[in-house]
Short mmCIF file of C-alpha atoms (C1' of nucleotides) in Angstrom, two decimals:
data_model
loop_
_atom_site.label_atom_id
_atom_site.label_comp_id
_atom_site.label_asym_id
_atom_site.label_seq_id
_atom_site.Cartn_x
_atom_site.Cartn_y
_atom_site.Cartn_z
CA MET A 733 36.44 -5.83 -89.55
CA TYR A 734 39.75 -7.63 -89.74
CA ALA A 735 43.27 -6.43 -90.41
CA LEU A 736 46.14 -8.42 -91.88
CA VAL A 737 49.54 -7.14 -90.88
CA ASP A 738 52.63 -8.52 -92.57
CA VAL A 739 56.25 -7.50 -92.38
CA ASN A 740 57.76 -6.37 -95.68
CA SER A 741 60.49 -8.79 -96.85
CA PHE A 742 60.60 -10.15 -93.31
CA TYR A 743 63.90 -12.06 -93.23
CA ALA A 744 65.78 -9.41 -95.16
CA SER A 745 64.29 -6.66 -92.99
CA CYS A 746 65.34 -8.48 -89.80
CA GLU A 747 68.91 -8.56 -91.04
CA GLN A 748 68.81 -4.89 -92.01
CA VAL A 749 67.51 -3.67 -88.68
CA PHE A 750 70.91 -4.49 -87.20
CA ARG A 751 72.93 -3.28 -90.17
CA PRO A 752 72.21 0.40 -90.87
CA ASP A 753 75.09 0.32 -93.33
CA LEU A 754 72.89 -1.84 -95.58
CA TRP A 755 69.87 0.47 -95.64
CA GLY A 756 68.98 1.26 -99.24
CA LYS A 757 71.15 -1.57 -100.55
CA PRO A 758 70.10 -4.94 -101.97
CA VAL A 759 69.93 -7.81 -99.44
CA VAL A 760 68.89 -11.44 -99.89
CA VAL A 761 68.47 -14.34 -97.46
CA LEU A 762 69.11 -17.97 -98.33
CA SER A 763 67.19 -21.14 -97.52
CA ASN A 764 68.58 -23.75 -95.17
CA ASN A 765 71.85 -25.09 -96.47
CA ASP A 766 72.48 -21.82 -98.31
CA GLY A 767 70.71 -23.34 -101.28
CA CYS A 768 68.10 -20.98 -102.71
CA ILE A 769 67.28 -17.32 -102.40
CA ILE A 770 64.09 -17.19 -100.35
CA ALA A 771 63.81 -13.54 -99.38
CA ALA A 772 64.87 -10.27 -100.93
CA ASN A 773 64.34 -6.66 -99.93
CA ALA A 774 62.86 -4.12 -102.34
CA GLU A 775 66.26 -3.16 -103.74
CA ALA A 776 67.12 -6.80 -104.49
CA LYS A 777 63.66 -7.49 -105.95
CA ALA A 778 64.26 -4.62 -108.36
CA LEU A 779 67.22 -6.58 -109.75
CA ASP A 780 64.88 -9.40 -110.75
CA LEU A 781 66.66 -11.98 -108.63
CA PRO A 782 64.51 -15.09 -108.98
CA MET A 783 63.15 -16.53 -105.70
CA TRP A 784 63.41 -20.25 -104.96
CA LYS A 785 66.24 -20.59 -107.43
CA PRO A 786 69.70 -21.81 -106.42
CA LEU A 787 72.13 -19.14 -105.37
CA PHE A 788 74.92 -20.37 -107.63
CA GLN A 789 72.77 -19.82 -110.71
CA ASN A 790 72.66 -16.11 -109.90
CA ALA A 791 76.22 -15.64 -108.73
CA ASP A 792 76.98 -13.16 -111.51
CA LEU A 793 74.06 -10.88 -110.72
CA ILE A 794 74.86 -10.99 -106.99
CA LYS A 795 78.43 -10.01 -107.62
CA LYS A 796 77.70 -7.35 -110.20
CA HIS A 797 75.25 -5.49 -107.98
CA GLN A 798 77.09 -6.16 -104.72
CA VAL A 799 74.10 -7.84 -103.14
CA THR A 800 74.64 -8.73 -99.47
CA VAL A 801 73.82 -12.38 -98.84
CA PHE A 802 72.76 -13.92 -95.52
CA SER A 803 72.21 -17.52 -94.43
CA SER A 804 68.85 -17.87 -92.72
CA ASN A 805 69.04 -17.14 -89.01
CA TYR A 806 65.84 -18.59 -87.57
CA PRO A 807 66.55 -17.81 -83.91
CA LEU A 808 66.78 -14.13 -84.88
CA TYR A 809 63.64 -14.17 -87.05
CA GLY A 810 61.67 -16.11 -84.44
CA ASP A 811 62.58 -13.62 -81.76
CA MET A 812 61.79 -10.59 -83.93
CA SER A 813 58.49 -12.20 -84.87
CA GLN A 814 57.54 -12.54 -81.23
CA ARG A 815 58.29 -8.86 -80.66
CA VAL A 816 56.10 -7.87 -83.60
CA MET A 817 53.22 -10.02 -82.33
CA GLU A 818 53.53 -8.62 -78.82
CA THR A 819 53.50 -5.08 -80.20
CA LEU A 820 50.41 -5.76 -82.30
CA SER A 821 48.56 -7.28 -79.37
CA THR A 822 48.67 -3.89 -77.64
CA LEU A 823 46.41 -2.49 -80.35
CA THR A 824 43.79 -5.20 -80.79
CA PRO A 825 41.39 -7.23 -78.64
CA ALA A 826 42.12 -10.43 -80.63
CA LEU A 827 45.06 -11.62 -82.69
CA GLU A 828 45.83 -14.72 -84.75
CA VAL A 829 49.48 -15.42 -85.43
CA TYR A 830 49.17 -16.75 -88.96
CA SER A 831 52.82 -17.22 -89.86
CA ILE A 832 56.22 -16.03 -88.75
CA ASP A 833 55.63 -12.62 -90.36
CA GLU A 834 51.84 -12.27 -90.57
CA ALA A 835 48.97 -11.80 -88.16
CA PHE A 836 45.22 -11.35 -88.48
CA LEU A 837 43.74 -8.81 -86.07
CA GLU A 838 40.27 -7.88 -85.00
CA VAL A 839 39.83 -4.16 -85.55
CA PRO A 840 38.45 -2.60 -82.34
CA GLU A 841 34.87 -1.43 -82.86
CA THR A 842 35.78 1.97 -81.52
CA GLU A 843 38.05 2.63 -84.51
CA LYS A 844 36.16 4.93 -86.85
CA ASP A 845 38.90 5.78 -89.34
CA LEU A 846 40.40 2.53 -90.61
CA GLN A 847 43.15 4.23 -92.59
CA VAL A 848 44.29 5.99 -89.40
CA TYR A 849 44.15 2.72 -87.45
CA GLY A 850 46.32 1.03 -90.07
CA GLN A 851 48.87 3.82 -89.88
CA GLN A 852 48.90 3.51 -86.10
CA LEU A 853 49.73 -0.21 -86.37
CA ARG A 854 52.55 0.55 -88.78
CA LYS A 855 53.98 3.29 -86.69
CA ARG A 856 54.02 1.37 -83.44
CA VAL A 857 55.62 -1.75 -84.94
CA HIS A 858 58.26 0.37 -86.57
CA GLN A 859 59.00 2.30 -83.38
CA TRP A 860 59.18 -0.78 -81.18
CA THR A 861 60.95 -3.24 -83.49
CA GLY A 862 62.42 -1.26 -86.40
CA LEU A 863 60.51 -3.40 -88.91
CA PRO A 864 58.33 -2.07 -91.76
CA VAL A 865 54.86 -3.60 -92.12
CA GLY A 866 51.98 -3.42 -94.56
CA VAL A 867 48.33 -3.49 -93.49
CA GLY A 868 45.21 -4.73 -95.29
CA ILE A 869 41.81 -4.05 -93.72
CA ALA A 870 38.54 -5.68 -94.84
CA PRO A 871 35.41 -7.46 -93.58
CA THR A 872 36.78 -11.00 -94.14
CA LYS A 873 40.16 -12.69 -93.78
CA ALA A 874 40.39 -13.53 -97.49
CA LEU A 875 39.65 -9.91 -98.38
CA THR A 876 42.32 -8.64 -95.98
CA LYS A 877 44.74 -10.74 -98.03
CA VAL A 878 43.53 -8.95 -101.15
CA ALA A 879 43.83 -5.58 -99.44
CA SER A 880 47.33 -6.36 -98.21
CA ARG A 881 48.39 -7.12 -101.77
CA MET A 882 46.94 -3.81 -102.91
CA ALA A 883 48.83 -2.02 -100.15
CA LYS A 884 52.07 -3.38 -101.59
CA GLN A 885 51.22 -2.56 -105.18
CA HIS A 886 50.08 0.96 -104.43
CA ARG A 887 52.76 1.70 -101.93
CA ASP A 888 53.16 5.40 -102.68
CA ARG A 889 49.50 6.24 -102.84
CA SER A 890 48.24 4.46 -99.77
CA ARG A 891 51.39 4.47 -97.66
CA ASN A 892 51.29 0.72 -97.04
CA VAL A 893 47.74 0.62 -95.74
CA PHE A 894 44.79 -0.41 -97.89
CA VAL A 895 41.17 -0.61 -96.80
CA ILE A 896 38.35 -2.50 -98.50
CA ALA A 897 35.26 -1.24 -96.72
CA ASP A 898 32.76 -0.55 -99.48
CA GLU A 899 31.28 -2.55 -102.34
CA ALA A 900 32.82 -0.48 -105.14
CA THR A 901 36.37 -0.94 -103.79
CA ARG A 902 35.81 -4.66 -103.26
CA VAL A 903 34.65 -5.19 -106.84
CA ALA A 904 37.41 -3.04 -108.29
CA CYS A 905 40.11 -4.94 -106.36
CA LEU A 906 38.76 -8.36 -107.33
CA LYS A 907 38.59 -7.35 -111.00
CA GLU A 908 42.22 -6.35 -110.83
CA LEU A 909 43.43 -9.49 -109.06
CA PRO A 910 44.54 -12.50 -111.14
CA VAL A 911 42.79 -15.58 -109.80
CA GLU A 912 46.09 -17.41 -109.24
CA ASN A 913 47.03 -14.76 -106.68
CA VAL A 914 44.01 -15.43 -104.50
CA TRP A 915 44.85 -16.86 -101.07
CA GLY A 916 44.14 -20.61 -101.20
CA ILE A 917 44.21 -20.91 -104.99
CA GLY A 918 47.47 -22.48 -106.02
CA ARG A 919 48.98 -23.66 -109.26
CA LYS A 920 46.72 -26.65 -109.89
CA ILE A 921 43.40 -25.02 -109.13
CA SER A 922 44.22 -21.90 -111.11
CA GLN A 923 45.01 -24.10 -114.12
CA ARG A 924 41.57 -25.65 -113.87
CA LEU A 925 39.98 -22.23 -113.52
CA HIS A 926 41.89 -20.88 -116.51
CA ALA A 927 40.64 -23.80 -118.56
CA ARG A 928 37.13 -22.63 -117.76
CA GLY A 929 37.93 -19.08 -118.79
CA ILE A 930 38.23 -17.74 -115.24
CA HIS A 931 41.13 -15.33 -114.95
CA THR A 932 40.31 -12.84 -112.21
CA ALA A 933 39.16 -13.13 -108.62
CA TRP A 934 35.99 -11.33 -109.68
CA GLU A 935 35.19 -13.96 -112.31
CA PHE A 936 35.76 -16.64 -109.69
CA THR A 937 33.11 -15.07 -107.46
CA GLN A 938 30.64 -15.12 -110.36
CA LEU A 939 30.79 -18.94 -110.71
CA PRO A 940 27.72 -20.88 -109.58
CA ASP A 941 27.97 -22.18 -105.99
CA VAL A 942 27.08 -25.68 -107.12
CA TRP A 943 30.03 -25.86 -109.49
CA VAL A 944 32.48 -24.47 -106.93
CA ARG A 945 31.22 -26.90 -104.28
CA LYS A 946 31.56 -29.85 -106.63
CA GLU A 947 34.92 -28.98 -108.18
CA LEU A 948 36.71 -27.27 -105.30
CA SER A 949 34.96 -28.77 -102.26
CA VAL A 950 33.70 -26.86 -99.25
CA VAL A 951 37.07 -25.16 -99.02
CA GLY A 952 36.54 -23.47 -102.38
CA LEU A 953 33.00 -22.47 -101.55
CA ARG A 954 34.09 -20.96 -98.27
CA LEU A 955 36.70 -18.94 -100.12
CA LYS A 956 34.13 -17.69 -102.61
CA ARG A 957 31.89 -16.42 -99.80
CA GLU A 958 34.84 -14.75 -98.10
CA LEU A 959 35.68 -12.88 -101.29
CA GLU A 960 32.03 -11.85 -101.53
CA GLY A 961 32.45 -10.22 -98.14
CA ILE A 962 30.59 -12.84 -96.10
CA PRO A 963 32.83 -13.98 -93.23
CA GLN A 964 33.38 -17.75 -93.09
CA LEU A 965 36.65 -17.90 -91.21
CA ASP A 966 37.05 -16.84 -87.60
CA LEU A 967 40.27 -15.76 -85.99
CA GLU A 968 42.13 -18.76 -84.63
CA ILE A 969 43.33 -17.21 -81.43
CA SER A 970 44.62 -20.42 -79.90
CA PRO A 971 45.95 -22.49 -82.78
CA PRO A 972 44.26 -25.87 -83.32
CA ALA A 973 46.15 -28.92 -82.11
CA LYS A 974 48.59 -30.22 -84.70
CA GLN A 975 48.01 -33.51 -86.51
CA MET A 976 51.68 -34.13 -87.00
CA ILE A 977 55.01 -32.63 -86.14
CA GLY A 978 58.23 -33.29 -87.94
CA THR A 979 61.42 -32.08 -89.45
CA ALA A 980 63.50 -32.95 -92.46
CA LYS A 981 66.61 -31.18 -93.55
CA SER A 982 69.20 -31.63 -96.22
CA PHE A 983 72.77 -32.42 -95.22
CA GLY A 984 75.57 -30.02 -95.96
CA HIS A 985 77.12 -32.79 -98.06
CA ASN A 986 75.74 -35.96 -99.54
CA LEU A 987 76.31 -38.82 -97.07
CA GLU A 988 76.93 -42.52 -97.55
CA ASP A 989 77.74 -43.39 -93.95
CA LYS A 990 74.85 -44.83 -91.97
CA GLY A 991 76.38 -43.76 -88.66
CA LEU A 992 76.39 -40.10 -89.63
CA ILE A 993 72.84 -40.25 -90.94
CA GLN A 994 71.84 -41.85 -87.67
CA GLU A 995 73.39 -38.99 -85.74
CA ALA A 996 71.56 -36.39 -87.79
CA LEU A 997 68.31 -38.31 -87.34
CA ALA A 998 68.79 -38.52 -83.56
CA TRP A 999 69.37 -34.77 -83.55
CA TYR A 1000 66.14 -34.12 -85.45
CA VAL A 1001 64.20 -36.52 -83.19
CA ALA A 1002 65.38 -34.55 -80.16
CA GLU A 1003 64.18 -31.30 -81.76
CA VAL A 1004 60.81 -32.71 -82.69
CA ALA A 1005 60.27 -34.47 -79.35
CA MET A 1006 60.87 -31.20 -77.55
CA LYS A 1007 58.23 -29.52 -79.72
CA LEU A 1008 55.92 -32.41 -78.91
CA ARG A 1009 56.39 -31.97 -75.16
CA ARG A 1010 55.88 -28.24 -75.44
CA GLN A 1011 52.51 -28.92 -77.03
CA GLN A 1012 51.72 -31.45 -74.34
CA ARG A 1013 51.17 -34.35 -76.65
CA VAL A 1014 52.48 -37.88 -77.04
CA ALA A 1015 52.95 -39.57 -80.41
CA GLY A 1016 51.58 -42.95 -81.45
CA LYS A 1017 53.33 -43.17 -84.81
CA LEU A 1018 56.75 -42.32 -86.10
CA THR A 1019 57.72 -41.99 -89.75
CA VAL A 1020 61.32 -42.02 -90.95
CA PHE A 1021 62.26 -41.19 -94.50
CA LEU A 1022 65.46 -41.05 -96.46
CA GLU A 1023 66.27 -39.48 -99.84
CA THR A 1024 69.13 -39.31 -102.29
CA ASN A 1025 69.78 -36.10 -104.21
CA ARG A 1026 67.15 -35.91 -106.94
CA PHE A 1027 69.02 -33.06 -108.63
CA ARG A 1028 71.83 -35.43 -109.50
CA PRO A 1029 70.17 -37.79 -111.97
CA GLU A 1030 73.59 -39.23 -112.77
CA ASP A 1031 73.69 -40.72 -109.24
CA PRO A 1032 71.67 -43.84 -108.46
CA GLN A 1033 68.41 -42.73 -106.86
CA TYR A 1034 66.65 -44.23 -103.87
CA THR A 1035 63.97 -42.87 -101.60
CA ASN A 1036 61.96 -44.71 -99.01
CA GLN A 1037 59.95 -44.27 -95.86
CA VAL A 1038 58.62 -46.42 -93.09
CA VAL A 1039 55.91 -45.86 -90.50
CA LEU A 1040 56.35 -47.41 -87.06
CA LYS A 1041 53.41 -47.86 -84.79
CA LEU A 1042 54.57 -47.36 -81.23
CA PRO A 1043 53.32 -49.87 -78.64
CA VAL A 1044 52.45 -47.00 -76.29
CA PRO A 1045 52.31 -43.34 -77.36
CA THR A 1046 55.25 -41.44 -75.92
CA ASP A 1047 57.11 -38.12 -75.81
CA ASP A 1048 60.33 -39.59 -74.48
CA THR A 1049 63.36 -38.59 -76.56
CA PRO A 1050 65.47 -41.74 -76.00
CA GLU A 1051 62.51 -43.98 -76.75
CA LEU A 1052 61.53 -42.10 -79.90
CA SER A 1053 65.17 -42.09 -80.89
CA HIS A 1054 65.29 -45.85 -80.50
CA TYR A 1055 62.34 -46.34 -82.85
CA ALA A 1056 63.72 -43.84 -85.34
CA LYS A 1057 66.94 -45.81 -85.43
CA GLU A 1058 65.00 -48.99 -86.02
CA GLY A 1059 63.12 -47.30 -88.87
CA LEU A 1060 66.34 -46.14 -90.44
CA GLU A 1061 67.78 -49.66 -90.22
CA ARG A 1062 64.80 -50.92 -92.19
CA ILE A 1063 65.03 -48.49 -95.07
CA PHE A 1064 68.76 -47.79 -95.29
CA ARG A 1065 70.48 -49.33 -98.31
CA PRO A 1066 74.24 -49.08 -98.60
CA GLY A 1067 75.87 -47.69 -101.73
CA TYR A 1068 73.78 -44.52 -102.17
CA ARG A 1069 74.74 -40.93 -101.53
CA TYR A 1070 71.99 -39.58 -99.32
CA LYS A 1071 70.88 -35.96 -99.19
CA LYS A 1072 68.15 -35.81 -96.63
CA VAL A 1073 66.70 -37.65 -93.67
CA GLY A 1074 63.53 -36.76 -91.84
CA VAL A 1075 61.22 -37.79 -89.03
CA TRP A 1076 57.50 -37.16 -88.51
CA LEU A 1077 55.44 -37.85 -85.43
CA SER A 1078 51.71 -38.43 -85.80
CA GLY A 1079 48.82 -39.99 -83.94
CA LEU A 1080 49.20 -37.18 -81.43
CA VAL A 1081 47.10 -37.39 -78.27
CA ARG A 1082 47.12 -35.90 -74.81
CA PRO A 1083 49.27 -37.87 -72.37
CA THR A 1084 46.25 -38.45 -70.13
CA ALA A 1085 44.46 -40.25 -72.96
CA VAL A 1086 47.15 -42.91 -73.20
CA GLN A 1087 46.32 -46.46 -72.31
CA GLN A 1088 49.24 -48.24 -70.72
CA HIS A 1089 50.52 -51.43 -72.23
CA LEU A 1090 48.70 -54.34 -70.59
CA PHE A 1091 51.68 -56.57 -69.84
CA ASP A 1092 54.36 -53.98 -69.48
CA PRO A 1093 52.98 -51.06 -67.56
CA ASP A 1094 55.91 -48.80 -66.98
CA PRO A 1095 54.95 -45.16 -66.74
CA GLN A 1096 58.56 -44.17 -66.02
CA PRO A 1097 57.92 -41.08 -63.92
CA ARG A 1098 61.64 -40.49 -63.55
CA ARG A 1099 62.05 -40.45 -67.29
CA SER A 1100 59.57 -37.62 -67.75
CA GLN A 1101 61.39 -35.66 -65.06
CA LEU A 1102 64.60 -36.19 -66.98
CA MET A 1103 62.95 -34.86 -70.15
CA GLN A 1104 61.76 -31.80 -68.26
CA VAL A 1105 65.25 -31.08 -66.98
CA MET A 1106 66.69 -31.63 -70.45
CA ASP A 1107 64.23 -29.16 -72.00
CA GLU A 1108 64.99 -26.55 -69.35
CA LEU A 1109 68.74 -26.86 -69.78
CA ASN A 1110 68.54 -26.74 -73.55
CA GLN A 1111 66.25 -23.74 -73.38
CA LYS A 1112 68.74 -21.96 -71.16
CA TYR A 1113 72.10 -22.96 -72.56
CA GLY A 1114 71.27 -23.61 -76.19
CA LYS A 1115 69.84 -26.38 -78.31
CA ALA A 1116 71.27 -29.83 -77.64
CA THR A 1117 73.51 -28.80 -74.75
CA LEU A 1118 72.22 -31.95 -73.12
CA ARG A 1119 71.42 -34.74 -75.54
CA THR A 1120 71.35 -38.48 -75.91
CA ALA A 1121 74.58 -40.18 -76.92
CA SER A 1122 73.04 -41.25 -80.24
CA ALA A 1123 73.05 -37.62 -81.39
CA GLY A 1124 76.80 -37.95 -81.49
CA PHE A 1125 79.67 -35.55 -81.79
CA ARG A 1126 80.23 -35.28 -85.52
CA ARG A 1127 77.70 -32.60 -86.37
CA GLU A 1128 80.25 -30.76 -88.48
CA GLU A 1129 80.08 -33.59 -90.98
CA TRP A 1130 76.38 -33.41 -91.69
CA LYS A 1131 75.01 -30.09 -90.50
CA LEU A 1132 73.47 -27.48 -92.71
CA ARG A 1133 75.67 -25.17 -94.62
CA GLN A 1134 75.38 -21.66 -93.11
CA GLU A 1135 78.32 -19.68 -94.32
CA GLN A 1136 76.80 -16.19 -94.23
CA LEU A 1137 75.14 -16.33 -90.84
CA SER A 1138 74.46 -13.05 -89.04
CA PRO A 1139 75.13 -12.80 -85.27
CA ARG A 1140 72.41 -13.77 -82.80
CA TYR A 1141 71.75 -10.12 -81.95
CA THR A 1142 68.67 -10.72 -79.85
CA THR A 1143 69.08 -14.16 -78.32
CA CYS A 1144 72.73 -14.31 -77.26
CA PHE A 1145 74.39 -11.79 -74.97
CA ASP A 1146 77.83 -12.27 -76.49
CA GLU A 1147 76.56 -11.26 -79.91
CA ILE A 1148 74.45 -8.27 -78.97
CA LEU A 1149 74.76 -5.18 -81.15
CA GLN A 1150 77.40 -2.71 -79.97
CA VAL A 1151 76.96 1.01 -80.52
CA GLY A 1152 79.78 3.47 -80.36
"C1'" DT B 169 83.81 -28.24 -102.40
"C1'" DC B 170 79.64 -27.87 -104.69
"C1'" DT B 171 75.36 -25.98 -104.16
"C1'" DG B 172 68.24 -27.21 -105.30
"C1'" DG B 173 63.20 -25.21 -98.43
"C1'" DG B 174 60.18 -26.68 -94.74
"C1'" DG B 175 55.64 -27.67 -92.74
"C1'" DT B 176 50.92 -29.37 -92.68
"C1'" DC B 177 46.91 -31.43 -94.30
"C1'" DC B 178 44.13 -33.90 -97.79
"C1'" DT B 179 42.82 -37.36 -101.17
"C1'" DA B 180 42.92 -41.24 -104.24
"C1'" DG B 181 43.62 -45.81 -104.52
"C1'" DG B 182 45.00 -50.35 -102.96
"C1'" DA B 183 44.65 -54.21 -99.64
"C1'" DC B 184 41.88 -56.58 -96.76
"C1'" DC B 185 37.74 -57.98 -94.46
"C1'" DC B 186 32.75 -58.69 -93.62
"C1'" DT C 298 31.10 -70.04 -111.40
"C1'" DC C 299 30.60 -65.42 -111.00
"C1'" DT C 300 28.90 -61.22 -108.84
"C1'" DG C 301 28.07 -57.65 -105.37
"C1'" DG C 302 28.54 -53.30 -101.73
"C1'" DG C 303 30.81 -51.08 -98.15
"C1'" DG C 304 33.89 -50.28 -94.44
"C1'" DT C 305 38.67 -49.55 -92.43
"C1'" DC C 306 43.33 -48.92 -92.63
"C1'" DC C 307 47.43 -47.66 -94.87
"C1'" DT C 308 50.42 -45.32 -98.10
"C1'" DA C 309 52.03 -42.39 -101.78
"C1'" DG C 310 51.62 -38.43 -103.75
"C1'" DG C 311 49.29 -33.99 -104.27
"C1'" DA C 312 48.23 -29.39 -102.90
"C1'" DC C 313 48.82 -25.38 -100.57
"C1'" DC C 314 51.06 -22.13 -97.57
"C1'" DC C 315 55.02 -18.99 -96.10
#
DNA sequence: TCTGGGGTCCTAGGACCC
DNA sequence: TCTGGGGTCCTAGGACCC
């Protein structure tokens, strides 16, 4: 048996843990750049605030109901997430961290009463972190997703824990679940299923295997089996190696100046290269892309990307930065107002698998020591304390908008919560 | 002032070559 | 002159997730 544990309205709940004055009041959290509403607590959801819609389009509603608004504070959420995962790992032999606010657990075989086990998970996470979680328990991962959804819908009855352990419950849940809400079935696939007259998860499981295999590939077939209660997906306890790592963020303002865009890009490269080193990989390819603001059709539009093949795979920030700059030079066109720049690293391999360049073998041992020192310092004193000169000193001119940021309660001593 | 997410993987189709 | 399959590599865009 598996359990899926997810934190209710994770970002909003993290903010509320440190603000008892907001308990019972509507709270929302914004996307990067304070653009869209991406999380809302139960009180805010009750106001029908639309998710993934720009904040300014809902300004009236926010004001009228005195909704408290936060910029996203990822250091805080990341830290709270780690605490939740550590708490959960005390109650299970095996745990898969599925996302920042969700984990799949193996239910210990000694647990006889699954409802009681679910309540125990909830209680301990709440005691140790202050966060409310829901629990879905079922024989397959896909079914735990279904159960978790039921736990939310039937909050009062089941007290945030829902168990699918027998055939009658499984069938009843699937008959109730619209097919577009099944984990792994998105907008496009559900359209195709609707066209065939399939509207519930149950109807999906009644389709012939051959059709599912042909139309939705092995992925669809695996999902069908999972919903039937036949496990196809194991827990991924150590996450599989990534195929690519990257970042792309919008600027606080649209930018025309190449120098500023270059600075932002160098900053993102440093972030991504550090992730790369942490995963003990080197990158063989680097992609740079650049975009204007597509929501301003009155502005001239331009978007482009370029892939650079590196002569020797590397994890060295200055070197990657150099290639990123070269990529930007190639695709930058003056006269546009740019909104976003991004960098992706791919062709990731272990450093030991790298073949040195035949005519220019320069392993640069001192360079990798420098990177190690840089990572340690930045870990200790904050992101980009030590950085390459190309990352510049004008961050104020391009950085994300974060006007409603909460303090770093858990990761910075100066901003720790004071009681009294 | 002026607002519009971020991350990862997959697939279709084109270019090129044998 | 016209026809043929099949492989690799690359890229753009699609799809899904939270």
